[in-house]
Every structure is written in C-alpha cells, then in structure tokens.
CSV table of C-alpha atoms in Angstrom, one decimal:
chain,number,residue,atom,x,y,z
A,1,UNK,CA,-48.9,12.1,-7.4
A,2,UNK,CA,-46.2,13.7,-9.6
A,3,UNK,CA,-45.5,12.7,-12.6
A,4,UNK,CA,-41.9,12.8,-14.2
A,5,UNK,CA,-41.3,12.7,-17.9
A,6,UNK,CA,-38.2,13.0,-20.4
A,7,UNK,CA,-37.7,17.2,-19.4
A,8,UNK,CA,-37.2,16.7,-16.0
A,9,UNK,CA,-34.1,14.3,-16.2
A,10,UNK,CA,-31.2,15.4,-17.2
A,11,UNK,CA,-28.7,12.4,-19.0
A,12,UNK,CA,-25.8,14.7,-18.9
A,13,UNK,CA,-25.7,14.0,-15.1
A,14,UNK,CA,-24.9,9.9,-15.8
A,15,UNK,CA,-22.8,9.7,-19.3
A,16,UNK,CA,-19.6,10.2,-17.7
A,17,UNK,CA,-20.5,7.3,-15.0
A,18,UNK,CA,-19.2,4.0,-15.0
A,19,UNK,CA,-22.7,2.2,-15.1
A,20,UNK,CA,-23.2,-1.5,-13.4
A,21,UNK,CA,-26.6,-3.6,-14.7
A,22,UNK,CA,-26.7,-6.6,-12.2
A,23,UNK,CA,-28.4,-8.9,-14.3
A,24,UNK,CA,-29.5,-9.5,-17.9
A,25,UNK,CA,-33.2,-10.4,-18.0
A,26,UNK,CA,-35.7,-8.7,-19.6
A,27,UNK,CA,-35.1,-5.7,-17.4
A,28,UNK,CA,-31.6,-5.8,-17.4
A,29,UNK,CA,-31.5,-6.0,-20.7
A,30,UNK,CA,-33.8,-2.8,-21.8
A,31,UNK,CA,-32.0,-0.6,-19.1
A,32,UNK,CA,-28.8,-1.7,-20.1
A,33,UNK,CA,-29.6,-1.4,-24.2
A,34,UNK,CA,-31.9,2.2,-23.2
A,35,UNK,CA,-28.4,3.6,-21.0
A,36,UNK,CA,-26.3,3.0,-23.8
A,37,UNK,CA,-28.8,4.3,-26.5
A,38,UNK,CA,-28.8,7.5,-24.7
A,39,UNK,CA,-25.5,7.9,-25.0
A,40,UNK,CA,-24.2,6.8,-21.4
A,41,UNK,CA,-20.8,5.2,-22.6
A,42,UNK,CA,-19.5,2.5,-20.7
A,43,UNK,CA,-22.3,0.5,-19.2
A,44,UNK,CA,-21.0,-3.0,-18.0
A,45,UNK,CA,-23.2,-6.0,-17.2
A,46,UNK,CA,-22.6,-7.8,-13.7
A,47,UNK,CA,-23.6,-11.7,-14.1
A,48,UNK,CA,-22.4,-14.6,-12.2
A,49,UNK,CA,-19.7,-16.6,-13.3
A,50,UNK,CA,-20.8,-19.8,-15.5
A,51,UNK,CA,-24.5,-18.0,-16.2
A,52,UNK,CA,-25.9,-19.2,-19.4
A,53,UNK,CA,-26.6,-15.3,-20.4
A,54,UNK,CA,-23.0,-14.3,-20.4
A,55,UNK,CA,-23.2,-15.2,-24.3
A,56,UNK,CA,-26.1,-13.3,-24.8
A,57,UNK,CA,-24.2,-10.1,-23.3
A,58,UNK,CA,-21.7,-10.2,-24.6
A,59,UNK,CA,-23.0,-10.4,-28.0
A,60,UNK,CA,-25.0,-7.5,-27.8
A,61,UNK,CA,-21.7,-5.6,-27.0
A,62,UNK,CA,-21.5,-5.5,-23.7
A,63,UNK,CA,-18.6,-6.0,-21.1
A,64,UNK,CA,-19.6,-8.6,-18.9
A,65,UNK,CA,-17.7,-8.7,-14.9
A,66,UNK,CA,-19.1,-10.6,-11.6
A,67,UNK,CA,-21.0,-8.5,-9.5
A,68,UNK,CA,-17.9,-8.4,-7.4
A,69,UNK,CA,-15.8,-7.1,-9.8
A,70,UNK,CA,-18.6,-4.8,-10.8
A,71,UNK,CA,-19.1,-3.2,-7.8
A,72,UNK,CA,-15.5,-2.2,-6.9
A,73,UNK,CA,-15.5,-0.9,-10.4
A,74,UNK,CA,-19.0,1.2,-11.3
A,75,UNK,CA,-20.0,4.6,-9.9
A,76,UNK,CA,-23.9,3.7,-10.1
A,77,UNK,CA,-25.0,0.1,-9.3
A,78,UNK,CA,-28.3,-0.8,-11.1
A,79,UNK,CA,-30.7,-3.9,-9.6
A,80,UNK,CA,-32.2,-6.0,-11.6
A,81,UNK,CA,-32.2,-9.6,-10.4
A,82,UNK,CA,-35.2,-11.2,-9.4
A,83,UNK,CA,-36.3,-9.9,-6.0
A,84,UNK,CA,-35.8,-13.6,-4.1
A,85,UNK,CA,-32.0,-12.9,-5.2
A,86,UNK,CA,-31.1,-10.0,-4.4
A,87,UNK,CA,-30.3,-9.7,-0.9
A,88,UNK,CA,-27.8,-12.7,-0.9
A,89,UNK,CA,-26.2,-11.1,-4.1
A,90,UNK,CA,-25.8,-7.5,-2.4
A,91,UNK,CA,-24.5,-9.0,1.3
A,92,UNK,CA,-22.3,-11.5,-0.7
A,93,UNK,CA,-20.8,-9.7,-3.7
A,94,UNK,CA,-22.0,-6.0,-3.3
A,95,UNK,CA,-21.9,-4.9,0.0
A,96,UNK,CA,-18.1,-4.7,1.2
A,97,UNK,CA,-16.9,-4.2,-2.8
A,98,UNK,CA,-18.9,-0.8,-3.3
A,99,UNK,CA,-16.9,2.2,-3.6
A,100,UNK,CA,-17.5,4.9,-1.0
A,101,UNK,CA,-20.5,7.4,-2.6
A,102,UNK,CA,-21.2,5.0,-5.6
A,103,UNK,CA,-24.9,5.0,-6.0
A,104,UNK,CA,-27.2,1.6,-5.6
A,105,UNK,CA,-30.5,1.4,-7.5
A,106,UNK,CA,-33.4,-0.9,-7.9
A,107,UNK,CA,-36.4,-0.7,-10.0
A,108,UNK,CA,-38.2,-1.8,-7.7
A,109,UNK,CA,-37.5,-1.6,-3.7
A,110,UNK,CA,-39.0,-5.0,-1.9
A,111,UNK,CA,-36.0,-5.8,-0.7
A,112,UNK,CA,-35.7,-2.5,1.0
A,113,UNK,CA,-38.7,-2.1,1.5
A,114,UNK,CA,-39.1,-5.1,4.2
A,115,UNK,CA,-35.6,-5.0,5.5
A,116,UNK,CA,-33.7,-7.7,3.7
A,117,UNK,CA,-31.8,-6.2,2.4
A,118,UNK,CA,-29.9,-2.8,4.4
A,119,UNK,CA,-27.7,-0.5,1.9
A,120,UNK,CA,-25.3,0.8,3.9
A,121,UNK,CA,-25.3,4.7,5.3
A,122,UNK,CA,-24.2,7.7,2.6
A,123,UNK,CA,-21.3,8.7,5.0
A,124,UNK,CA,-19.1,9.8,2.8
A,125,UNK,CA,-16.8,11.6,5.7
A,126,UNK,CA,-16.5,8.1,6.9
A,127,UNK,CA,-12.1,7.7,6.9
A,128,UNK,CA,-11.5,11.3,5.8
A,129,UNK,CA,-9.9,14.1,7.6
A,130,UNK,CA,-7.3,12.0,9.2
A,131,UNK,CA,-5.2,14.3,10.8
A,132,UNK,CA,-1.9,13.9,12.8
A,133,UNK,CA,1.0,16.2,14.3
A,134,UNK,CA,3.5,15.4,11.8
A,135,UNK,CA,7.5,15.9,12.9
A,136,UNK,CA,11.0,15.6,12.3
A,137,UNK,CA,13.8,15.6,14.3
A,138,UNK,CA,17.7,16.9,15.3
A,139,UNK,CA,19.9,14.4,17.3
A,140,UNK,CA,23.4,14.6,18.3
A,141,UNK,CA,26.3,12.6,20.2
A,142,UNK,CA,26.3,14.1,23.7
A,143,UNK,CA,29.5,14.3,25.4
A,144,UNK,CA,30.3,12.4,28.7
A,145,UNK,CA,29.6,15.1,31.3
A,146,UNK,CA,26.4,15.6,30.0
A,147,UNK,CA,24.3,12.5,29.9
A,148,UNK,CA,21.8,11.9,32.5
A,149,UNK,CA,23.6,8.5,33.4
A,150,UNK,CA,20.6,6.4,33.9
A,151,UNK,CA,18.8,8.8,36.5
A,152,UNK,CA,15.5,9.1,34.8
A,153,UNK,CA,13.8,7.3,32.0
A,154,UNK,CA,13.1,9.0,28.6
A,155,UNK,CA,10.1,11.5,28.4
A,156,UNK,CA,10.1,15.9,27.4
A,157,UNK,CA,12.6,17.3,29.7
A,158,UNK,CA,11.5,20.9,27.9
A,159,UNK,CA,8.9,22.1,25.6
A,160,UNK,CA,8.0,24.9,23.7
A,161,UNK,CA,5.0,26.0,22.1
A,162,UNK,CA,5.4,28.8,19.2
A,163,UNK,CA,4.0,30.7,15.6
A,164,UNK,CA,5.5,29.5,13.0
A,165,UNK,CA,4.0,32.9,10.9
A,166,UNK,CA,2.8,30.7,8.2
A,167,UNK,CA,-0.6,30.9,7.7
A,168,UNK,CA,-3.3,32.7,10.7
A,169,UNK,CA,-3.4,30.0,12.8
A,170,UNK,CA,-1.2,30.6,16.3
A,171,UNK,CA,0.6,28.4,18.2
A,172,UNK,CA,0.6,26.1,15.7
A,173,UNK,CA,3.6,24.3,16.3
A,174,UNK,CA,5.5,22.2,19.6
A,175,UNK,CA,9.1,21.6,20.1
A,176,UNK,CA,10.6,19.0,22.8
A,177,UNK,CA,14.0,18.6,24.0
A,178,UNK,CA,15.3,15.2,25.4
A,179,UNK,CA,18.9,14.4,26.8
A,180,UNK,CA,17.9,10.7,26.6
A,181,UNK,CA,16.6,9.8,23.3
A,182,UNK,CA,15.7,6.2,24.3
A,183,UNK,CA,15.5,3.3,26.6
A,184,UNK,CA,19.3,1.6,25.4
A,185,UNK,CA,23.0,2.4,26.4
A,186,UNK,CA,22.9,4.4,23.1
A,187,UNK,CA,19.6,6.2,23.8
A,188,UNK,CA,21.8,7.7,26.6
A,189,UNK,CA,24.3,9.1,24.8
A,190,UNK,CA,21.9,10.9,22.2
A,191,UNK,CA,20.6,14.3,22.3
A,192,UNK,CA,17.5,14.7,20.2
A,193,UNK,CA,15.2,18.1,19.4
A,194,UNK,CA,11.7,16.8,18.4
A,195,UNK,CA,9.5,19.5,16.2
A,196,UNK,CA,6.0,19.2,14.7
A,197,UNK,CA,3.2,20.9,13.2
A,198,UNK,CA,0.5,21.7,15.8
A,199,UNK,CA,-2.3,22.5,13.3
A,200,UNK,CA,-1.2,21.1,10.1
A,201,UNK,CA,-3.5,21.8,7.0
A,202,UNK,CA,-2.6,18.4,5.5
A,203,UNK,CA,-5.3,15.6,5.5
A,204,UNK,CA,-5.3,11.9,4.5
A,205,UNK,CA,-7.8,9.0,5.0
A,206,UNK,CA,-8.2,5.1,6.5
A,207,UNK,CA,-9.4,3.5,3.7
A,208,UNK,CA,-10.4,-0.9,3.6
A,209,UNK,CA,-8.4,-2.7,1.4
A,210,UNK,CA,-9.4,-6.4,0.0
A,211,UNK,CA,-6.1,-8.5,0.8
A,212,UNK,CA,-7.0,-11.9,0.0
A,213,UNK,CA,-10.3,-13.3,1.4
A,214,UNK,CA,-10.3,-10.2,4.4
A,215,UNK,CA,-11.0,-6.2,4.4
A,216,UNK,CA,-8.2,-4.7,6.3
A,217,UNK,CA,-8.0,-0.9,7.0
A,218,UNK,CA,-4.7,1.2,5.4
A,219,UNK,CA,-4.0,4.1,6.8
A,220,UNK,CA,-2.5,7.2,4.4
A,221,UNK,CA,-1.7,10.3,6.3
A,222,UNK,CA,-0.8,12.2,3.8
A,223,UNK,CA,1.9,13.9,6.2
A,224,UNK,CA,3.2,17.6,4.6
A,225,UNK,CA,0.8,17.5,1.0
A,226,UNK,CA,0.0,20.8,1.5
A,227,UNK,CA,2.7,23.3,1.0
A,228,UNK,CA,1.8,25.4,4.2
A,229,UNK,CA,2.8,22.1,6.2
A,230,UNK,CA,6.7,21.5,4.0
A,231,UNK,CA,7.0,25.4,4.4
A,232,UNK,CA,6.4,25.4,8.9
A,233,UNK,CA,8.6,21.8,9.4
A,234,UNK,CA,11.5,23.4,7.1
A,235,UNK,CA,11.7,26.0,9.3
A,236,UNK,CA,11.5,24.4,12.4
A,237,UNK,CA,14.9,22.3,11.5
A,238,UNK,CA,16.2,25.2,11.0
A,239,UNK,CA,15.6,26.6,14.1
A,240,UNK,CA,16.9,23.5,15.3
A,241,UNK,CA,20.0,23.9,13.6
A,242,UNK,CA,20.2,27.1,15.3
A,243,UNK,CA,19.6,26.2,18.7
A,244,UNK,CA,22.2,23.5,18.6
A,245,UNK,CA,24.7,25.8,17.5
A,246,UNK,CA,24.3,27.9,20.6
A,247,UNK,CA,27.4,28.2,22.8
A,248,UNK,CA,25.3,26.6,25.9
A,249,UNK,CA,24.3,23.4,23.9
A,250,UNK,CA,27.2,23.0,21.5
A,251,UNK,CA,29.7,22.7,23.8
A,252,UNK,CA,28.1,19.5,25.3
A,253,UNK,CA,27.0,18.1,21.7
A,254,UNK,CA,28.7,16.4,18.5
A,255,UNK,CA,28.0,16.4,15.2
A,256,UNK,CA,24.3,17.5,15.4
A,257,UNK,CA,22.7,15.6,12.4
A,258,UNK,CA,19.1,15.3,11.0
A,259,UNK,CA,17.2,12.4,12.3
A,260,UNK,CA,14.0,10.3,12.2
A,261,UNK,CA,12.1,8.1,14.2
A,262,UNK,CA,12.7,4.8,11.7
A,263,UNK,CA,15.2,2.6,10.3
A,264,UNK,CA,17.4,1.1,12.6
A,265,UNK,CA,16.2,3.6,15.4
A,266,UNK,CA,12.8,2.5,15.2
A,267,UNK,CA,13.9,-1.1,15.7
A,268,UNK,CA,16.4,-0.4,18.6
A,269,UNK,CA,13.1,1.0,20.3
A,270,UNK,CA,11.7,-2.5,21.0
A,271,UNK,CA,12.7,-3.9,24.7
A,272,UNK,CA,15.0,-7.4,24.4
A,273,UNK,CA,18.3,-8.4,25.2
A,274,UNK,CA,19.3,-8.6,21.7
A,275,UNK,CA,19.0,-4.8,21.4
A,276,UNK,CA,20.5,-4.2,24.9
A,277,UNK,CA,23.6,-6.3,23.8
A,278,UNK,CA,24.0,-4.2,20.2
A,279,UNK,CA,23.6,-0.9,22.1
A,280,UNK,CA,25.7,-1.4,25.0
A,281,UNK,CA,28.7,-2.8,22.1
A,282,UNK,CA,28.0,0.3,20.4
A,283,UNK,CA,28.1,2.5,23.0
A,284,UNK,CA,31.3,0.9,24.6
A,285,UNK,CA,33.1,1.6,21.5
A,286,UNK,CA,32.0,5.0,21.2
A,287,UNK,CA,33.4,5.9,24.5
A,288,UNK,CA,36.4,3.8,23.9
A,289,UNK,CA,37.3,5.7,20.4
A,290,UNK,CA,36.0,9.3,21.1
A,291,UNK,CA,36.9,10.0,17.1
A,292,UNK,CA,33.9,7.7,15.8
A,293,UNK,CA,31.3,9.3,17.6
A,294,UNK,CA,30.8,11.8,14.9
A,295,UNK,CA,31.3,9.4,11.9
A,296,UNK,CA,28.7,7.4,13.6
A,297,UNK,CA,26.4,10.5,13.6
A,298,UNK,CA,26.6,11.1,10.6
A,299,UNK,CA,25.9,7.6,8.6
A,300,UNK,CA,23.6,6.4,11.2
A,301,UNK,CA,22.3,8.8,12.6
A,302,UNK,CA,21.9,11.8,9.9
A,303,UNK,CA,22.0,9.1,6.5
A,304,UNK,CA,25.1,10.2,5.4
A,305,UNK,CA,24.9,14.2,6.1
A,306,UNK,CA,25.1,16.8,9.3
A,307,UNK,CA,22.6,19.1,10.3
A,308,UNK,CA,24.2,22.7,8.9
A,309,UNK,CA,24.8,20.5,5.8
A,310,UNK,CA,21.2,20.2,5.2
A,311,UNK,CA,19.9,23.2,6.2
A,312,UNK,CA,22.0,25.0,3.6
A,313,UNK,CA,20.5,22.9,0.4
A,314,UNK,CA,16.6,23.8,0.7
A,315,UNK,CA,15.8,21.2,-2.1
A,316,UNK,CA,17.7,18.3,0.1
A,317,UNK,CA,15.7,19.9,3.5
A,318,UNK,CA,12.6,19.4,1.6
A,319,UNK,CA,13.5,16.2,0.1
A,320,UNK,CA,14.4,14.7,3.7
A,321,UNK,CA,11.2,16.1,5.2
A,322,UNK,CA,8.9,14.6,2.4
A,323,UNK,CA,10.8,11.1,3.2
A,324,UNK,CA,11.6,11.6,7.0
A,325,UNK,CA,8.4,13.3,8.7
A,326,UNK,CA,6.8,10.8,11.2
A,327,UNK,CA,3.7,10.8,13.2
A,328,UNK,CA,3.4,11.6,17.1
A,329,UNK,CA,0.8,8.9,18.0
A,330,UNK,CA,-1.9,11.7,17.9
A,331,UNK,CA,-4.4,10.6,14.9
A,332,UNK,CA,-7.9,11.6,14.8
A,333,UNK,CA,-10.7,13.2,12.4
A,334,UNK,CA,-12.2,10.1,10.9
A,335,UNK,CA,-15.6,10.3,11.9
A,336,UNK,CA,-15.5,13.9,12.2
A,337,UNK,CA,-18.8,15.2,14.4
A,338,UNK,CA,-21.0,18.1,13.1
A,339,UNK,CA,-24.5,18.9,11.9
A,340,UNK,CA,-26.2,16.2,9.8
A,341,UNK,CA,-26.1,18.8,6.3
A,342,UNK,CA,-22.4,18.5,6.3
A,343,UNK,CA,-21.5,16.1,3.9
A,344,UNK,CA,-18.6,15.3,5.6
A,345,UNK,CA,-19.9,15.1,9.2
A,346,UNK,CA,-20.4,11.5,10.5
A,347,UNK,CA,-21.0,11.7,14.2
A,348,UNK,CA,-23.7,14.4,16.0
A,349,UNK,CA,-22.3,16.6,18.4
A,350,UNK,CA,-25.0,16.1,20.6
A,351,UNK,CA,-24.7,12.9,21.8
A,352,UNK,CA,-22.1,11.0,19.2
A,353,UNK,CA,-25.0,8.8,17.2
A,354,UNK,CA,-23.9,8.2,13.7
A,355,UNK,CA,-26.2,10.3,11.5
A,356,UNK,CA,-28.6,7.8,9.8
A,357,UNK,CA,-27.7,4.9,11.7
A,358,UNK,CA,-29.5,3.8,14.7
A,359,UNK,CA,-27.9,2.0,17.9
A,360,UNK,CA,-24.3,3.4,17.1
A,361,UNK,CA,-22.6,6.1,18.4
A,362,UNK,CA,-18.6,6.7,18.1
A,363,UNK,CA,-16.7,8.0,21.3
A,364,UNK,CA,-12.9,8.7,21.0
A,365,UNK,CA,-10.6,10.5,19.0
A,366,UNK,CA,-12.2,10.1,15.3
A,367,UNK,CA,-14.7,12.5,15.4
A,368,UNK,CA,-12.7,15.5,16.5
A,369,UNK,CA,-12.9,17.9,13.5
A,370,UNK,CA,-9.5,19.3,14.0
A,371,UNK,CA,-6.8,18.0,15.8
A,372,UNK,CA,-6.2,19.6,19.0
A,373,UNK,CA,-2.9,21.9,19.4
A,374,UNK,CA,-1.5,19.2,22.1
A,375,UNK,CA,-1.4,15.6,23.3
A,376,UNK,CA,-5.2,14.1,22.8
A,377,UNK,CA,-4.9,12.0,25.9
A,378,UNK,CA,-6.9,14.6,28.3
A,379,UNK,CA,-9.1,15.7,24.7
A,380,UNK,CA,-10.1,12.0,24.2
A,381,UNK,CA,-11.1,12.1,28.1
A,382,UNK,CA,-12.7,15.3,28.4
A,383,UNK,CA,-15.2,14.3,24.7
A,384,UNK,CA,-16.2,10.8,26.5
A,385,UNK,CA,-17.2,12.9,29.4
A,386,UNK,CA,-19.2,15.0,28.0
A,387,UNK,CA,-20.5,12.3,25.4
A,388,UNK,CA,-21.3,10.1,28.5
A,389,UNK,CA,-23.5,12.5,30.3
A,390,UNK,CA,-25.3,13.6,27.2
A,391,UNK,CA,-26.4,9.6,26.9
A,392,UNK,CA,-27.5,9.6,30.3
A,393,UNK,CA,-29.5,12.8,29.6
A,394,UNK,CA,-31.4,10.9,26.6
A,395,UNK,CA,-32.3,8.1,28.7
C-alpha cells in the first residue's frame, strides 16, 4: 500500500478554487478550518437552511450557502454529511446544480461504493462543439415577367459550391438561388441569394439553464466568433452584390437589398390566413404602384439600406453580419464521437456507447466532430446505418 504524505500534494493546485464543505460537523469543520489555514481562499460552507450550525459557521468566518446554491457556485464539492444523508442531499440539491467539470469529493465513499449514490460521468465535451452552417442573405423585388407565378413551390432552383481562399479548407462555402423566396403572394415576388459557411471555424455550446422549478437547454451558437468566419460571409455578400449587378439578373430585379431570415420575414413564414391576407394586400399594392416596390425593399426588406450601400462601408457589412447571420437547420457536434483519451469526445466511434456510461449510446447528428460540407439529412442516415449494424455485430 502507498503511502502519501505532505510532499506529494501540491496546495498550489486548489488555492485558486472556489471550495464547497457540505456540512459542518466535526469533519466539516477540520477540513474546512485545515483548507483555509493552508491558504486556500474562499472556502464556503453548504448547510441547509434553518440548521442549528449555521451560527457556528458563520462565526468562525465562514460564508455559509445551501448546498444548492453551493453547488452551482464551487469548483470542488467536498462531502461530509453523515453517510445515511448523503445520497438524498446529492440527487436533491447537488446533482442537476453542479457545474460541468467541478469536482465531487467524499472522505469516505459508502455511498459510492454500494451504488446509492451515482456521480454523474466526467464528460466534459457533453454540449460543446455545436456547429452550424451560418448564412446571410441578398433579396430583391422581381419584376413581373419574371416570377414563377405559382408554378412550383419554394426550394434551391441553383446552387453553387466554392473556396472562399480563407483558410486551407476547400469548398468550404454553398450559395443558393431562389426566384420564390416563400410560400405567400409576396414570397413570389422576391428574389433571394442564400450564402453560408460550409466549414465554419466558429463553435458554441447547449448548455441547461434553471428557469424556475425546471432545467431547460439554451442553445448559443456562437455564429461568426472567429474572425475566419466574419472574413468568408463578408465576402460572399459581396459576391452577391456582384452577381446581382450582372446584366442577365439586373434587368429582371429591383433594388437588391441585404436580408435575413427574421423579423417580420420570419413571421410571414408561418402558414394561416392572416398572413395570406397581409401578403396578398401587400403584394396588390406593389403591383398597383410599381414606384414603391423599391422603397419597400429598402425599409423592409434591407432595414433601411440597399445592397451596393452596404457593401461599400466594411464596418456596416460587418456590423449587419454579426446581427443578421442565421442558421440553416444543420446543428450538430454536441456529443462529438472519438477515442475515450479525448477529453472532449463523448460518444465511441465504434458502436456510439457513451464513454463511461453503460446502457446509452447516442445516434444522430451530435456526435459528428465536424459538420459536414452539405445538408446532414443523408449524413444523419448514413451514421445510423453504420451505428445500427455495428450494434447488431455486438450482439
């Protein structure tokens, strides 16, 4: 058996934590008074509200929280409750309050030991490494002659893969072209270039959030943090810009203007009658007063500005891209898959079972390292294909 004494532990490692002592018996007590004398500098003490040794805390110095509070607060959470009381304290107060790769110790591990108590799975990859195909967008008024007058519904009607030359990676953006930009009489009679980032370098995270008495997830994507990303969307509205401006396109177009799948757009998008009747008004005046139609593109389509008006103030491009960028519906990464001595890895690539939990494997989009360069309907298939035979092989 080895035998550890004061050389082989370094303190340096846990005066900068924020230190939580779950109790204040004679245990409690000593680690809480030894922590401090060794010069770790903000040790709190975790007791249950009304507890007849909050006094006796808080006189020795100590901050005094309930071990809910504690837990979303301290790096390193510290045991020392009698062994009877500590699973319902950790499923009740600890448990969903812990912040992901804070540290849970015990002096002693019964609990553990026979299963009644489970501390969940160092994962700290769990809800990084989102990833989406962030875009922005060019619409303008299309004249009469040509709309697509109701012959087809909405979808790419042309697409184009290319290098943006920023960075190694290839391919690594997608432009679309649609002569129908949604479902409505207005959606008809607007044009709209759609551009995004194939392989952005940008990542965010799903993260839960305590609203009230319920964890819910929130979502942060993080869209164009990395400069890379700001520098490959500017100039694909440029090139926008450009390819409006041909002869072929801008004689059938008016006022091209910068646009974004939100706002008022966003909520024209839903299906019901009361949209159909504000779009069809709209669109009726429109054709009836030809001279609005680029007045309308301009404050509701482009906020107040036209495309070559942007494009010729680099801070303004930025600005509107930072605000503007929207996602394609493609999100993945969360539960990334690789070996288990990545620290960020969640899911084995072998057969999708979450490293060090039994019984649980994840099969879809999450644990995709890297977002694909495309769509990630026929990826998501193709990954629970190939997950799905490799859980029949294990059988």
């Amino acid at each position: 058996m080895r035998v550890y004494y004061d050389r082989d532990a370094d303190v340096n490692l846990i005066k900068g934590k924020k230190v939580l002592i779950v109790g204040y018996g004679s245990q409690g007590h000593a680690h809480a008074m030894n922590l401090r004398d060794s010069g770790v500098k903000d040790v709190r003490i975790a007791l249950k509200a009304g507890s007849a040794t909050i006094k006796k805390a808080e006189g020795a110095g100590f901050t005094v929280m309930t071990p809910a509070e504690g837990a979303k607060w301290a790096d390193i959470v510290m045991m020392l409750t009698p062994d009877e009381l500590q699973s319902d304290i950790y499923n009740a107060d600890l448990a969903g309050n812990m912040k992901q790769g804070a540290a849970l110790a015990f002096a002693h591990g019964l609990n553990v030991h026979f299963n009644l108590l489970t501390p969940r799975a160092d994962l700290p990859g769990v809800g990084r490494n989102l990833q989406e195909h962030p875009g922005i967008s060019v619409s303008a008024m299309l004249r009469p002659e040509a709309r697509l007058k109701g012959t087809t519904r909405r979808h790419i009607h042309l697409g184009l893969r290319y290098s943006s030359g920023v960075g190694d990676d290839p391919n690594d953006m997608f432009l679309m072209a649609a002569a129908k930009s949604a479902w409505h009489p207005l959606g008809e009679r607007i044009a709209t270039f759609i551009a995004w980032i194939n392989k952005p370098a940008s990542r965010g995270s799903v993260v839960l959030e305590r609203q009230g008495t319920r964890l819910k997830p929130v979502a942060n994507f993080q869209f164009l943090a990395e400069a890379s990303d700001r520098a490959r969307l500017k100039g694909a509205v440029r090139l926008m810009a450009r390819l409006v401006a041909t002869d072929p396109l801008a004689r059938h177009l008016i006022a091209p203007a910068p646009s974004s799948y939100g706002g008022w757009a966003k909520k024209l998008g839903l299906k019901t009658f009361r949209n159909y009747a504000l779009t069809a008004t709209a669109s009726l005046m429109l054709d009836a007063i030809p001279a609005l139609r680029e007045s309308f593109a301009r404050e509701f389509v482009g906020g107040g500005r036209l495309i070559d008006e942007l494009v010729a103030d680099d801070a303004a491009l930025e600005a509107h891209l930072v605000a503007k960028s929207f996602g394609q519906w493609h999100p993945c990464g969360t539960c990334k898959m690789g070996a288990a001595s990545d620290r960020d890895a969640v899911i084995s690539p072998a057969d999708a079972r979450v490293h060090g939990i039994g019984g649980l494997r994840v099969v879809d989009a999450s644990l995709m390292p890297s977002v694909p360069r495309a769509n990630l309907n026929i990826p998501t298939i193709m990954v629970a294909e190939k997950m799905a035979d490799a859980i029949k092989r294990s059988r």
